[in-house]
Amino acid sequence: MEASRGCPYHCTFCAKDNFRNTFRRRPIDVVAKELDGLISAGVEYVYFIDEIFLPYRDLLEMVALRGIKFGIQTRIDLWKPDMIDLLGDAGCVSIEAGVESITEQGRYQLAKQSKLSTLEISERLLHAKRRVAFVQANLLDCQADDPIAVEEWRAHLHEHGVWANKPVPLFPYPGSPDYTLRWGKPDDLAWERAHEFYLHQFDSFSDIQDQRPAGLVQLEAAGR
Ligand code: SF4
């Protein structure tokens, strides 16, 4: 489901420039009606695919009344502790939180500045874990963070039940500021170009993926 579309931030890596730039909320009664329709069809869990699920009290109170479970993706630094509590009470069981870097410098590089320090962000994540069953902190490899400090931070979070991935390499998504800075406006070969660049630049891609992906051009040729 979507309670909103777009995002008011401009992180360099985020593919939002084309269609998801302006943040706009859907009317709460429309979201409620859609949710009620799903519930009457037997649905017990929904995922809000909003680019950024922001802390709106009216939305959470509406969802809470319906006794459903749901997941979200968000920036945890925008959630004050009382709103995190309300999120848990409303039935949220899964949070994917883009932290991206454990340093101010790294977040600055990715245009993901936060008013909170890394320590405060960690505290918000741990607070969330006390109210929500699954909490994930996403990290990107911005090349600014000390790998030992990253491992220590991940271990600290894991000890408290919050999953933080090994920093993943940045994919220059067509439609992201990063792509535009490198190659200008996306054209018909934008995805092939971005994918080839990504495969050539990195040897490993994620701690839950051992295989090396094939190139897009190769895959497209195989499918003909
Ligand atoms: S990464 Fe998240 S906060 Fe940054 S622009 Fe994209 S949706 Fe917004």
XYZ file of C-alpha atoms and ligand atoms in Angstrom:
232
model
C 0.000 0.000 0.000
C 0.979 3.622 -0.289
C 0.072 6.235 2.288
C 2.253 8.757 0.469
C 4.478 9.034 -2.553
C 7.771 10.867 -3.032
C 10.308 12.145 -0.571
C 11.402 15.635 0.436
C 15.086 14.623 0.698
C 17.679 14.314 -2.051
C 20.127 11.533 -1.206
C 22.642 11.139 -4.034
C 22.003 7.422 -4.586
C 18.197 7.471 -4.551
C 16.277 6.873 -7.790
C 13.578 9.403 -7.090
C 14.213 12.282 -9.461
C 11.877 11.163 -12.249
C 8.627 10.292 -10.508
C 9.121 10.314 -6.750
C 10.521 13.723 -6.048
C 7.667 15.715 -4.598
C 6.314 14.368 -1.353
C 2.524 14.050 -1.310
C 0.235 12.265 1.135
C -2.851 10.336 0.068
C -6.038 11.406 1.865
C -6.373 9.428 5.074
C -9.954 8.300 4.298
C -8.807 6.887 0.937
C -6.018 4.934 2.643
C -8.465 3.720 5.325
C -10.963 2.550 2.689
C -8.268 0.701 0.771
C -6.993 -0.927 3.936
C -10.521 -1.957 4.974
C -11.015 -3.524 1.552
C -7.861 -5.584 1.977
C -8.814 -6.636 5.489
C -12.273 -7.739 4.366
C -10.541 -9.821 1.664
C -8.605 -11.648 4.402
C -5.346 -9.699 4.396
C -3.539 -9.658 7.742
C -0.278 -7.944 6.780
C 0.489 -5.037 4.477
C 3.740 -3.379 3.479
C 3.724 0.364 2.982
C 5.924 0.914 -0.041
C 6.088 4.682 0.544
C 9.545 5.967 -0.366
C 9.646 7.326 3.140
C 6.946 6.460 5.684
C 6.850 9.603 7.808
C 5.553 9.839 11.370
C 1.942 11.007 11.040
C -0.155 10.477 14.152
C -3.512 10.423 12.278
C -2.301 7.659 9.957
C -0.910 5.523 12.764
C -4.037 5.935 14.869
C -6.203 4.931 11.899
C -4.105 1.799 11.272
C -3.997 0.947 14.990
C -7.800 0.714 15.083
C -7.730 -2.033 12.467
C -5.518 -4.531 14.294
C -3.397 -5.361 11.238
C 0.360 -6.002 10.982
C 2.486 -3.906 8.635
C 6.003 -3.068 7.505
C 7.595 0.237 6.468
C 10.769 1.810 5.114
C 11.823 5.109 6.630
C 14.528 7.301 8.150
C 14.597 6.442 11.840
C 16.166 9.825 12.695
C 12.820 11.461 11.871
C 10.967 9.408 14.498
C 10.862 10.695 18.049
C 10.608 7.992 20.745
C 6.890 8.583 21.425
C 6.086 8.197 17.719
C 8.150 5.000 17.575
C 6.007 3.718 20.443
C 2.852 4.623 18.537
C 4.259 2.899 15.439
C 4.734 -0.308 17.445
C 1.285 0.000 19.027
C -0.261 0.493 15.574
C 0.970 -2.970 14.523
C 4.280 -2.304 12.781
C 6.384 -5.490 12.722
C 9.112 -4.497 10.284
C 11.199 -1.351 9.821
C 13.812 -0.908 7.128
C 15.751 2.219 8.060
C 18.253 3.805 5.698
C 21.187 4.892 7.866
C 23.721 4.562 5.006
C 26.861 5.702 6.860
C 28.040 5.641 10.474
C 29.757 9.031 10.186
C 28.605 12.561 9.647
C 31.112 12.881 6.804
C 29.748 9.790 5.053
C 26.163 10.943 5.411
C 27.164 14.380 4.109
C 28.782 12.757 1.070
C 25.518 10.951 0.346
C 23.459 14.090 1.044
C 21.796 12.269 3.914
C 22.613 14.716 6.666
C 20.804 14.206 9.928
C 20.181 16.423 12.921
C 21.043 13.407 15.058
C 24.497 12.039 15.810
C 25.321 8.420 15.011
C 24.931 7.603 18.704
C 21.449 9.111 18.741
C 20.513 7.252 15.541
C 21.692 3.998 17.172
C 19.571 4.748 20.243
C 16.502 5.308 18.062
C 17.128 1.976 16.330
C 17.434 0.155 19.658
C 14.319 1.890 20.931
C 12.468 0.785 17.794
C 13.616 -2.804 18.321
C 11.972 -2.813 21.742
C 8.615 -2.036 20.071
C 8.886 -3.620 16.614
C 9.833 -7.259 15.905
C 12.223 -6.665 12.978
C 14.409 -3.600 12.608
C 17.011 -3.277 9.887
C 19.580 -0.495 9.466
C 20.779 -0.207 5.876
C 24.401 0.737 5.213
C 26.030 1.811 1.962
C 29.720 1.719 1.133
C 30.403 5.449 0.875
C 34.200 4.839 1.236
C 34.336 7.371 4.084
C 33.820 5.014 7.021
C 36.523 3.068 8.824
C 35.733 -0.650 8.186
C 36.673 -1.588 11.782
C 34.349 1.066 13.212
C 31.596 -0.158 10.897
C 32.033 -3.735 12.130
C 31.938 -2.558 15.755
C 28.764 -0.587 15.092
C 27.136 -3.544 13.366
C 28.112 -5.867 16.214
C 26.650 -3.455 18.784
C 23.369 -3.337 16.900
C 23.286 -7.097 16.346
C 23.775 -7.645 20.086
C 20.521 -5.758 20.589
C 18.653 -7.570 17.840
C 18.884 -4.905 15.110
C 20.092 -6.219 11.757
C 22.644 -3.993 10.007
C 24.031 -5.195 6.689
C 27.642 -5.022 5.569
C 27.869 -1.773 3.581
C 26.813 -2.477 0.006
C 28.378 -0.794 -3.035
C 26.497 2.129 -4.483
C 24.480 1.434 -7.612
C 24.165 4.579 -9.765
C 20.425 4.238 -10.401
C 19.133 6.059 -13.468
C 16.979 8.784 -11.939
C 19.343 9.341 -9.018
C 21.436 12.507 -8.586
C 24.538 10.267 -8.699
C 23.663 8.966 -12.167
C 22.911 12.446 -13.513
C 26.177 13.786 -12.173
C 28.128 11.033 -13.959
C 26.317 10.756 -17.299
C 23.640 13.440 -17.552
C 19.976 12.724 -18.195
C 19.138 9.006 -18.515
C 18.630 7.779 -22.099
C 17.508 4.392 -23.489
C 20.782 2.723 -22.435
C 20.864 4.190 -18.944
C 20.255 0.926 -17.079
C 22.802 -1.016 -19.144
C 25.374 1.761 -18.582
C 24.758 1.964 -14.842
C 24.832 -1.814 -14.414
C 28.042 -2.253 -16.395
C 29.730 0.493 -14.391
C 28.613 -1.155 -11.145
C 29.848 -4.620 -12.150
C 33.222 -3.284 -13.270
C 33.758 -1.279 -10.125
C 33.052 -3.925 -7.497
C 33.971 -7.538 -6.740
C 31.419 -8.280 -4.062
C 27.919 -6.949 -3.776
C 26.280 -7.935 -0.521
C 26.785 -10.199 2.487
C 23.737 -12.226 1.440
C 24.861 -12.730 -2.166
C 27.812 -14.895 -3.215
C 27.290 -14.992 -6.955
C 28.421 -12.327 -9.343
C 25.494 -10.946 -11.346
C 25.617 -11.239 -15.126
C 25.617 -8.026 -17.156
C 22.290 -6.662 -18.398
C 23.395 -6.771 -22.034
C 24.358 -10.426 -21.628
C 21.015 -11.263 -19.976
C 19.048 -9.418 -22.618
C 20.907 -11.261 -25.387
C 20.215 -14.619 -23.703
C 16.503 -13.841 -23.542
C 16.157 -13.206 -27.288
S 17.016 7.471 0.328
Fe 15.150 7.769 1.524
S 15.421 9.772 2.478
Fe 16.905 9.688 0.818
S 15.867 10.607 -0.944
Fe 15.505 8.387 -1.067
S 13.570 8.016 -0.048
Fe 14.290 10.062 0.556
